[in-house]
GROMACS .gro file of C-alpha atoms in nm:
model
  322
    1UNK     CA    1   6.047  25.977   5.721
    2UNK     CA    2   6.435  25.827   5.646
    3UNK     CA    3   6.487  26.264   5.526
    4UNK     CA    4   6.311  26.395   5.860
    5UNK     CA    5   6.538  26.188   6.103
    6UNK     CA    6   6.856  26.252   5.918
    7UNK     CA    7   6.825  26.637   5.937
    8UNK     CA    8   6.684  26.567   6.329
    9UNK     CA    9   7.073  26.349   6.351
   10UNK     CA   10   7.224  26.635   6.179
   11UNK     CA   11   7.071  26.898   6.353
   12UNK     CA   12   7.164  26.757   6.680
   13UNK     CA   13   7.542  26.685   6.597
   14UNK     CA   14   7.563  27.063   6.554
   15UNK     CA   15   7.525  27.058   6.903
   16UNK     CA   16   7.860  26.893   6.900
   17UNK     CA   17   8.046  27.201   6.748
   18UNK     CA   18   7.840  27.472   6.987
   19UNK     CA   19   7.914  27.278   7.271
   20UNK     CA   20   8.295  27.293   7.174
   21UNK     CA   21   8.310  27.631   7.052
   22UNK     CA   22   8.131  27.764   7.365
   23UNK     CA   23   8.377  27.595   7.582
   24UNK     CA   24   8.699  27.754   7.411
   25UNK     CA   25   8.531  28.100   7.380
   26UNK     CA   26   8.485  28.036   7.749
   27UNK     CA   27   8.809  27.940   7.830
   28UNK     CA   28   8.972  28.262   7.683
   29UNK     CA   29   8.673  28.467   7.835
   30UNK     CA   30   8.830  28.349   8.190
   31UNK     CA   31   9.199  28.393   8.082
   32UNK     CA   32   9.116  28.717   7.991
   33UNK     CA   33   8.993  28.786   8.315
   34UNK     CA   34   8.620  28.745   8.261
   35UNK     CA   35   8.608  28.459   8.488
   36UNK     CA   36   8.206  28.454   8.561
   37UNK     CA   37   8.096  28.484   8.206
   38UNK     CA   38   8.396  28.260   8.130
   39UNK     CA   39   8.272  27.988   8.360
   40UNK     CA   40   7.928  28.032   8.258
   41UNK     CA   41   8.021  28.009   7.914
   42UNK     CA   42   8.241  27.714   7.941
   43UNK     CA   43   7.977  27.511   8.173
   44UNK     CA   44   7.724  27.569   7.977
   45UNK     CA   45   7.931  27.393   7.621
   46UNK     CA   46   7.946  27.112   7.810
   47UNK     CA   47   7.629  27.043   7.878
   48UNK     CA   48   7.556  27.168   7.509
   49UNK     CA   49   7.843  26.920   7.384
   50UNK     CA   50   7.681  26.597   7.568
   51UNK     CA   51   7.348  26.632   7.467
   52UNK     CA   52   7.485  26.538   7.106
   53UNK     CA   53   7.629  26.257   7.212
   54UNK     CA   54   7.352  26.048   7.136
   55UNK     CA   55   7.339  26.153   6.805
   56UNK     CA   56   7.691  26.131   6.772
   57UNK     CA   57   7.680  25.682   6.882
   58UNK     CA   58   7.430  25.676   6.596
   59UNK     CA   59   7.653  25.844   6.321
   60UNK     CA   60   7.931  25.634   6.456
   61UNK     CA   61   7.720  25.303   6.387
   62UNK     CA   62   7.593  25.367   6.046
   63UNK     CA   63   7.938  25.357   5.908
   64UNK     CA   64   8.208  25.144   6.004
   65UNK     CA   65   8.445  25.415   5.823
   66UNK     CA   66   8.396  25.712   6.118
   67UNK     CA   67   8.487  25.538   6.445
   68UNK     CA   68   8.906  25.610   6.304
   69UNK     CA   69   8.794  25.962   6.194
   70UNK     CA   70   8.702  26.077   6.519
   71UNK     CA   71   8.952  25.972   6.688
   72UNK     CA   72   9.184  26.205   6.494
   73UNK     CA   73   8.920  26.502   6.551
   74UNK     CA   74   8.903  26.397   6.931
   75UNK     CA   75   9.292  26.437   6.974
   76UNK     CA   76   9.355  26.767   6.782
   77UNK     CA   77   9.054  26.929   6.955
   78UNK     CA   78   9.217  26.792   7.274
   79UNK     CA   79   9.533  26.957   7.197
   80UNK     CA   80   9.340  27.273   7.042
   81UNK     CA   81   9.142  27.353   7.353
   82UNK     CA   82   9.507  27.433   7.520
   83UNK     CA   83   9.690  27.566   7.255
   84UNK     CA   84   9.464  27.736   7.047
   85UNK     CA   85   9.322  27.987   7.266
   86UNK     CA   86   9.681  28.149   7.349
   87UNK     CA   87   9.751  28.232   7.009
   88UNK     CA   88   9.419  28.420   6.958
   89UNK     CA   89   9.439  28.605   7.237
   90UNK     CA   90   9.797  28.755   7.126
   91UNK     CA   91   9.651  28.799   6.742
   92UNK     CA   92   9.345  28.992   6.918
   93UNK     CA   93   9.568  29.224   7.111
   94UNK     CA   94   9.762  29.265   6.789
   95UNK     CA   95   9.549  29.389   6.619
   96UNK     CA   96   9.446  29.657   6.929
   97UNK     CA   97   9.782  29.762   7.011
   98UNK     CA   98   9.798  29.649   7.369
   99UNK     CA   99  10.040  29.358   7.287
  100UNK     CA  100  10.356  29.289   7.554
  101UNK     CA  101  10.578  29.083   7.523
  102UNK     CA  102  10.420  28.785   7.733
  103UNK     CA  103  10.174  28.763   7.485
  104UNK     CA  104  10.410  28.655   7.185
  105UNK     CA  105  10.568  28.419   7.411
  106UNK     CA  106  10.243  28.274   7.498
  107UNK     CA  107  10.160  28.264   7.109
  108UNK     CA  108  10.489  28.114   7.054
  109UNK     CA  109  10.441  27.792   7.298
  110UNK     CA  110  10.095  27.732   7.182
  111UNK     CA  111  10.190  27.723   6.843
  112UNK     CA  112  10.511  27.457   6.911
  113UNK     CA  113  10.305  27.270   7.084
  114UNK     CA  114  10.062  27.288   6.807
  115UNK     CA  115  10.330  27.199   6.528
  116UNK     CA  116  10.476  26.903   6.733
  117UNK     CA  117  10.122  26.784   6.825
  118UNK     CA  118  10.043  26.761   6.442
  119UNK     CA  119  10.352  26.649   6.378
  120UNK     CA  120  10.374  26.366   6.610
  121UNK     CA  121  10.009  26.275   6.684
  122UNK     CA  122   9.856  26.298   6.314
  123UNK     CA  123  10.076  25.990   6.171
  124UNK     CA  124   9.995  25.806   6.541
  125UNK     CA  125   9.642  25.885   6.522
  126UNK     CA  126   9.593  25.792   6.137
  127UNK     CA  127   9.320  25.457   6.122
  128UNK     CA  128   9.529  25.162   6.094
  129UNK     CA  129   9.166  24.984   5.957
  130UNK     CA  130   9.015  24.979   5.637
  131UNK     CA  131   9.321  25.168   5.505
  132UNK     CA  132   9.243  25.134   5.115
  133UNK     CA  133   8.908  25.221   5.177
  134UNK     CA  134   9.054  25.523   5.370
  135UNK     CA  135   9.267  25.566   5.101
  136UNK     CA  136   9.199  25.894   4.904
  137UNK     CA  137   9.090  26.056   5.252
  138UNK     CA  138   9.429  25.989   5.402
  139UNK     CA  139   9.645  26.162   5.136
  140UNK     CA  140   9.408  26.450   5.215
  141UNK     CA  141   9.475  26.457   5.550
  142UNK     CA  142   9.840  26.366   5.508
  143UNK     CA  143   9.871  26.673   5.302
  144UNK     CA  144   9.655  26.937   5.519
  145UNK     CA  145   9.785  26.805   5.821
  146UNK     CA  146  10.180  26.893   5.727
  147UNK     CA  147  10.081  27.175   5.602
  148UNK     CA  148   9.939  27.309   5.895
  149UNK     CA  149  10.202  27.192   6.099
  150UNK     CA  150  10.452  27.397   5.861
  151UNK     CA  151  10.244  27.739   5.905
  152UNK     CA  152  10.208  27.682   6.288
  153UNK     CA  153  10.566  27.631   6.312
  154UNK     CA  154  10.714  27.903   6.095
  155UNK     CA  155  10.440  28.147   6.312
  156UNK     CA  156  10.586  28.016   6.622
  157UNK     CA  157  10.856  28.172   6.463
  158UNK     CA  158  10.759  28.503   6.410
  159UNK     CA  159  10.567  28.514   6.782
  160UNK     CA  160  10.928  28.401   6.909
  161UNK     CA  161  11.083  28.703   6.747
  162UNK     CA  162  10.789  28.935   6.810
  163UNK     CA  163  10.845  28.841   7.221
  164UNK     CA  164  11.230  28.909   7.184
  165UNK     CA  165  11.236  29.226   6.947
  166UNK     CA  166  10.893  29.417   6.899
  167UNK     CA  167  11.009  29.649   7.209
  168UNK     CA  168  11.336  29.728   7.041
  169UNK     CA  169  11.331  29.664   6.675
  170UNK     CA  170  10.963  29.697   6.528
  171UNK     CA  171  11.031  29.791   6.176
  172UNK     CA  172  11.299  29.504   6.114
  173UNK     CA  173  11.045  29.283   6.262
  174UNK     CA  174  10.771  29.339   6.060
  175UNK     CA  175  10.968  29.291   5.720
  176UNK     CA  176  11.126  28.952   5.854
  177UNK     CA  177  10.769  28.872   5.961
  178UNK     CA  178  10.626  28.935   5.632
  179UNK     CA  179  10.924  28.719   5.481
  180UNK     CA  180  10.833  28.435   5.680
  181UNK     CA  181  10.445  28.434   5.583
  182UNK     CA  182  10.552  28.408   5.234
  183UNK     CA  183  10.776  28.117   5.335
  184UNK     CA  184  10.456  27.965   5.478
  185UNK     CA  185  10.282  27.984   5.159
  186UNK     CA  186  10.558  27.845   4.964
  187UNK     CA  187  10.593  27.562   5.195
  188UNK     CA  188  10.179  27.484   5.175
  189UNK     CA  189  10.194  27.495   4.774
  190UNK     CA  190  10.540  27.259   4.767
  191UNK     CA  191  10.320  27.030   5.045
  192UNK     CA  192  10.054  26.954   4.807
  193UNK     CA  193  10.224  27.001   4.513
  194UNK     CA  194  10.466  26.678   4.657
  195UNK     CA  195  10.091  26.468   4.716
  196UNK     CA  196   9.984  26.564   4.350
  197UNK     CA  197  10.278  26.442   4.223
  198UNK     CA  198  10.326  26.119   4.428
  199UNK     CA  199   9.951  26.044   4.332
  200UNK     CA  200  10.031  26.088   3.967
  201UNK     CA  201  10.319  25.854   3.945
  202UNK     CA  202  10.134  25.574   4.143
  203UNK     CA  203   9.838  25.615   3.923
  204UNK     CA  204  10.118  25.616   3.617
  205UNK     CA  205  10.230  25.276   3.739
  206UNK     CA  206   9.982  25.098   3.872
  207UNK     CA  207   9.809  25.148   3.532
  208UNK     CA  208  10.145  25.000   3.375
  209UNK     CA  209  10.122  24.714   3.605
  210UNK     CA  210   9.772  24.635   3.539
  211UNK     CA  211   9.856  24.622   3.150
  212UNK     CA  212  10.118  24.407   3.276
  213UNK     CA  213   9.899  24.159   3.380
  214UNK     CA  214   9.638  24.179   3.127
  215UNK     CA  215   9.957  24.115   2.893
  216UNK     CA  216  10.060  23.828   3.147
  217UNK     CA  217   9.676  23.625   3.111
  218UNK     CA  218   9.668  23.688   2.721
  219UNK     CA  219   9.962  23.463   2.688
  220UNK     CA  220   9.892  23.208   2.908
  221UNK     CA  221   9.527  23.203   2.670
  222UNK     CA  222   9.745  23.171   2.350
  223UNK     CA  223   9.902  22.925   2.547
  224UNK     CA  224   9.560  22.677   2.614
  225UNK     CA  225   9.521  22.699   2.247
  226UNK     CA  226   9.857  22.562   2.143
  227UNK     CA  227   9.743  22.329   2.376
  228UNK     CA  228   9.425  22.224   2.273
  229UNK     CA  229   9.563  22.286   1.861
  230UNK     CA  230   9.887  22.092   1.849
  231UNK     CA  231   9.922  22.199   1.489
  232UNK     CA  232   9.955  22.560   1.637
  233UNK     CA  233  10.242  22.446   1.838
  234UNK     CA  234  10.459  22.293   1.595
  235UNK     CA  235  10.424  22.590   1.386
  236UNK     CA  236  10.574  22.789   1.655
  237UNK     CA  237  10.892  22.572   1.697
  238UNK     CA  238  10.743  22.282   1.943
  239UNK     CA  239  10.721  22.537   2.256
  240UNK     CA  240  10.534  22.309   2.538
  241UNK     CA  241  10.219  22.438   2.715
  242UNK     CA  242  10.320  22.653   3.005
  243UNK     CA  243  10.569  22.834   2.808
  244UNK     CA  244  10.693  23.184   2.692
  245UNK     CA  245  10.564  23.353   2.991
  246UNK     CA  246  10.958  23.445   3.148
  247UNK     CA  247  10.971  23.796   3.010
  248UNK     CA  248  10.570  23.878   3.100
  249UNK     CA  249  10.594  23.739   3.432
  250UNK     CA  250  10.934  23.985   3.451
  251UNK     CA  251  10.805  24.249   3.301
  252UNK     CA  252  10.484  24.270   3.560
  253UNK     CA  253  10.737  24.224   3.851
  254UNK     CA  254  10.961  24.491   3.728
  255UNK     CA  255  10.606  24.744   3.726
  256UNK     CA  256  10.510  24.594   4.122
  257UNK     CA  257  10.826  24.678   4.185
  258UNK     CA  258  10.809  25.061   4.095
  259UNK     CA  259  10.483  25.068   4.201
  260UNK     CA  260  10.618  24.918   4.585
  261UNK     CA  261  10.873  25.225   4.617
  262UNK     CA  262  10.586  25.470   4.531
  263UNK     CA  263  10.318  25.267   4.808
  264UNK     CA  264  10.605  25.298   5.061
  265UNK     CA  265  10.702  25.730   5.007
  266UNK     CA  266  10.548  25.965   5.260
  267UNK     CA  267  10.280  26.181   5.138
  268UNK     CA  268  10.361  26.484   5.311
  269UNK     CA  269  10.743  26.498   5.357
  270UNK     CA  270  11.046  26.360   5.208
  271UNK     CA  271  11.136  26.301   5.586
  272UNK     CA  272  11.024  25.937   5.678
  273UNK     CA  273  11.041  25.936   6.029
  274UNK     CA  274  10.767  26.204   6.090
  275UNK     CA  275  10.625  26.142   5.760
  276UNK     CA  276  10.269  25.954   5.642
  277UNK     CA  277  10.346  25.697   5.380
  278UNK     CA  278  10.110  25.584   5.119
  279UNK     CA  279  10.073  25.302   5.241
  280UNK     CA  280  10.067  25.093   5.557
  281UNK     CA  281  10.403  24.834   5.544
  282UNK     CA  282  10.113  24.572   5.599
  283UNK     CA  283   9.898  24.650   5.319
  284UNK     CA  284  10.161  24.660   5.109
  285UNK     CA  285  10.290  24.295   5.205
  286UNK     CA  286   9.894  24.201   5.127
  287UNK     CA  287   9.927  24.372   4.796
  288UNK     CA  288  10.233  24.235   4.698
  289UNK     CA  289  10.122  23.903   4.804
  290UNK     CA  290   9.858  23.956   4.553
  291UNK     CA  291  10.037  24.050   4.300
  292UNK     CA  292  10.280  23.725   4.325
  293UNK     CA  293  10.022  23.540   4.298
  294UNK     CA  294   9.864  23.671   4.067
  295UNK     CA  295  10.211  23.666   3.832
  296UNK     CA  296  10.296  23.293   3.931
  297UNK     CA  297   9.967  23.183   3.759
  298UNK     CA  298   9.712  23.206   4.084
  299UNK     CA  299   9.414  23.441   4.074
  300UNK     CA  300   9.463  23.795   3.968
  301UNK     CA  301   9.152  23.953   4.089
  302UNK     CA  302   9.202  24.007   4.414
  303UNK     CA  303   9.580  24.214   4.284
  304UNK     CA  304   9.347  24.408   4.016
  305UNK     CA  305   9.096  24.501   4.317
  306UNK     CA  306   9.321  24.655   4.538
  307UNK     CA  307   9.525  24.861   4.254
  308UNK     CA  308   9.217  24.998   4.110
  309UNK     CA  309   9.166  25.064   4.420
  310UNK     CA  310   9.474  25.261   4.451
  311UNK     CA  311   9.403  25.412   4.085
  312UNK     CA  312   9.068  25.581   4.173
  313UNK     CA  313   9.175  25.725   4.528
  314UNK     CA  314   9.493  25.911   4.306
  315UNK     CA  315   9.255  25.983   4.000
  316UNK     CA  316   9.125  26.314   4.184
  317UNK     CA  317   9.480  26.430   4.216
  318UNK     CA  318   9.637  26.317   3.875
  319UNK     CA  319   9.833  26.620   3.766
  320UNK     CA  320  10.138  26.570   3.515
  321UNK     CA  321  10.282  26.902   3.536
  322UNK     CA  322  10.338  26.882   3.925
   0.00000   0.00000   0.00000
């Protein structure tokens, strides 16, 4: 019975996707002069798009997690059903020879507003709930999201130069066009080759900090039993309970402290104002909190939660050679 009314859920959130798809084949339809199929067309995915909406509430309650993912979808299919459609229509006459002119220029406004939109409205959009549980989902996104901003933008590119020269230089324009989809590709790779390697040294120190810590509580248990065994402690030169924890105590501050600067780097770009960090500043204060008090003899299992936390969300993405 549970199997039956999950497919019957699934089945009608496809609705969601017809309903959307029909109203942005709709809307080129009537830019494209079709306007009575276009209307029809675009009508009728609304009315296809709110009949899943029912099913849609339901998803939305049986995990706390997917309220903050659709929010993102809602905004970039807000800003796709009036940028998208441009660019398609200039690909599609392309690709039949009847391009002019106004068509690249069209392409080329869609797709800034499509790279500034990502850009911009990605980092705002990004859940600020749940984050660690979010965790390994967000580098994805923080990764796919700058790299589709990158292509969009270098594209705007070529439909810029396409509107100002494909009447009077074609050839030229075709080479430097070809140059700049290669660039597009190089940027992509260098975009998640930067997330691979910011998950690897996070998941390189966090490990070294939990070691850290494990090293921290063995000596404060060698240090009960000098306690409890006072013959114990005058063979190790009188040392009072408490003691000889200085350097482990530094030596797990010195890892929090690498593993801070890697919490606080942007995914996706080197560039922090536009970029996604790790990290929220306020989870970090909470882990950091954790860790202190963990290190200053408090309880370190909340500290180990949240980094192994942080260890299985970079696990997927471990790659030394990055």
């Amino acid at each position: 019975m549970t199997t039956v009314r999950t497919v019957r859920t699934y089945g009608q959130l496809a609705l969601l996707p017809l309903g959307f798809a029909s109203i942005m084949y709709g809307d080129l339809l009537f830019r494209d002069g079709q306007r009575g199929l276009g209307k029809f067309l675009f009508i009728s995915g609304w009315v296809v798009a709110l009949s899943g909406m029912p099913a849609l509430n339901r998803y939305l309650k049986a995990n706390h997690l997917r309220e903050g993912i659709l929010k993102i979808f809602v905004i970039l299919f807000i800003v796709g059903s009036f940028a998208v459609p441009g660019p398609i229509v200039s690909l599609v006459k392309v690709f039949d020879g009847t391009a002019q002119p106004v068509n690249y220029r069209q392409a080329a406004l869609s797709l800034a507003l499509i790279y500034i939109a990502l850009t911009i409205l990605s980092r705002i959009a990004e859940p600020k709930d749940h984050v660690l549980e979010r965790l390994a989902s967000r580098i994805q996104r923080a990764a796919v999201f700058r790299a589709l901003a990158n292509v969009t933008g270098i594209f705007a590119v070529v439909a810029f130069l396409g509107a100002r020269f494909v009447a009077t230089h074609p050839v030229p324009l075709i080479s430097t066009g070809l140059t700049l989809v290669v660039a597009a590709a190089v940027v992509t790779h260098k975009t998640f080759a930067r997330a691979r390697k910011l998950c690897t040294q996070i998941h390189a120190d966090t490990q070294t900090l939990l070691r850290d810590l494990d090293e921290l509580d063995q000596a404060r248990s060698r240090s009960t039993t000098s306690t409890a065994k006072p013959w114990i402690r005058r063979l190790r030169g009188g040392r009072q309970a408490g003691g000889g924890h200085t350097d482990e105590q530094k030596a797990a501050l010195r890892a929090w402290d690498a593993v801070k600067l890697g919490l606080s780097t942007p995914v996706d770009t080197g560039y922090r104002r536009i970029g996604l960090p790790f990290l929220t500043d306020e989870v970090v204060a909470e882990i950091e909190a954790k860790v202190r008090t963990a290190v200053h003899g408090g309880r370190a299992g909340p500290a180990r939660a949240d980094l192994q936390v942080i260890q299985r969300a970079c696990s997927g993405r471990v790659d030394v050679l990055a």
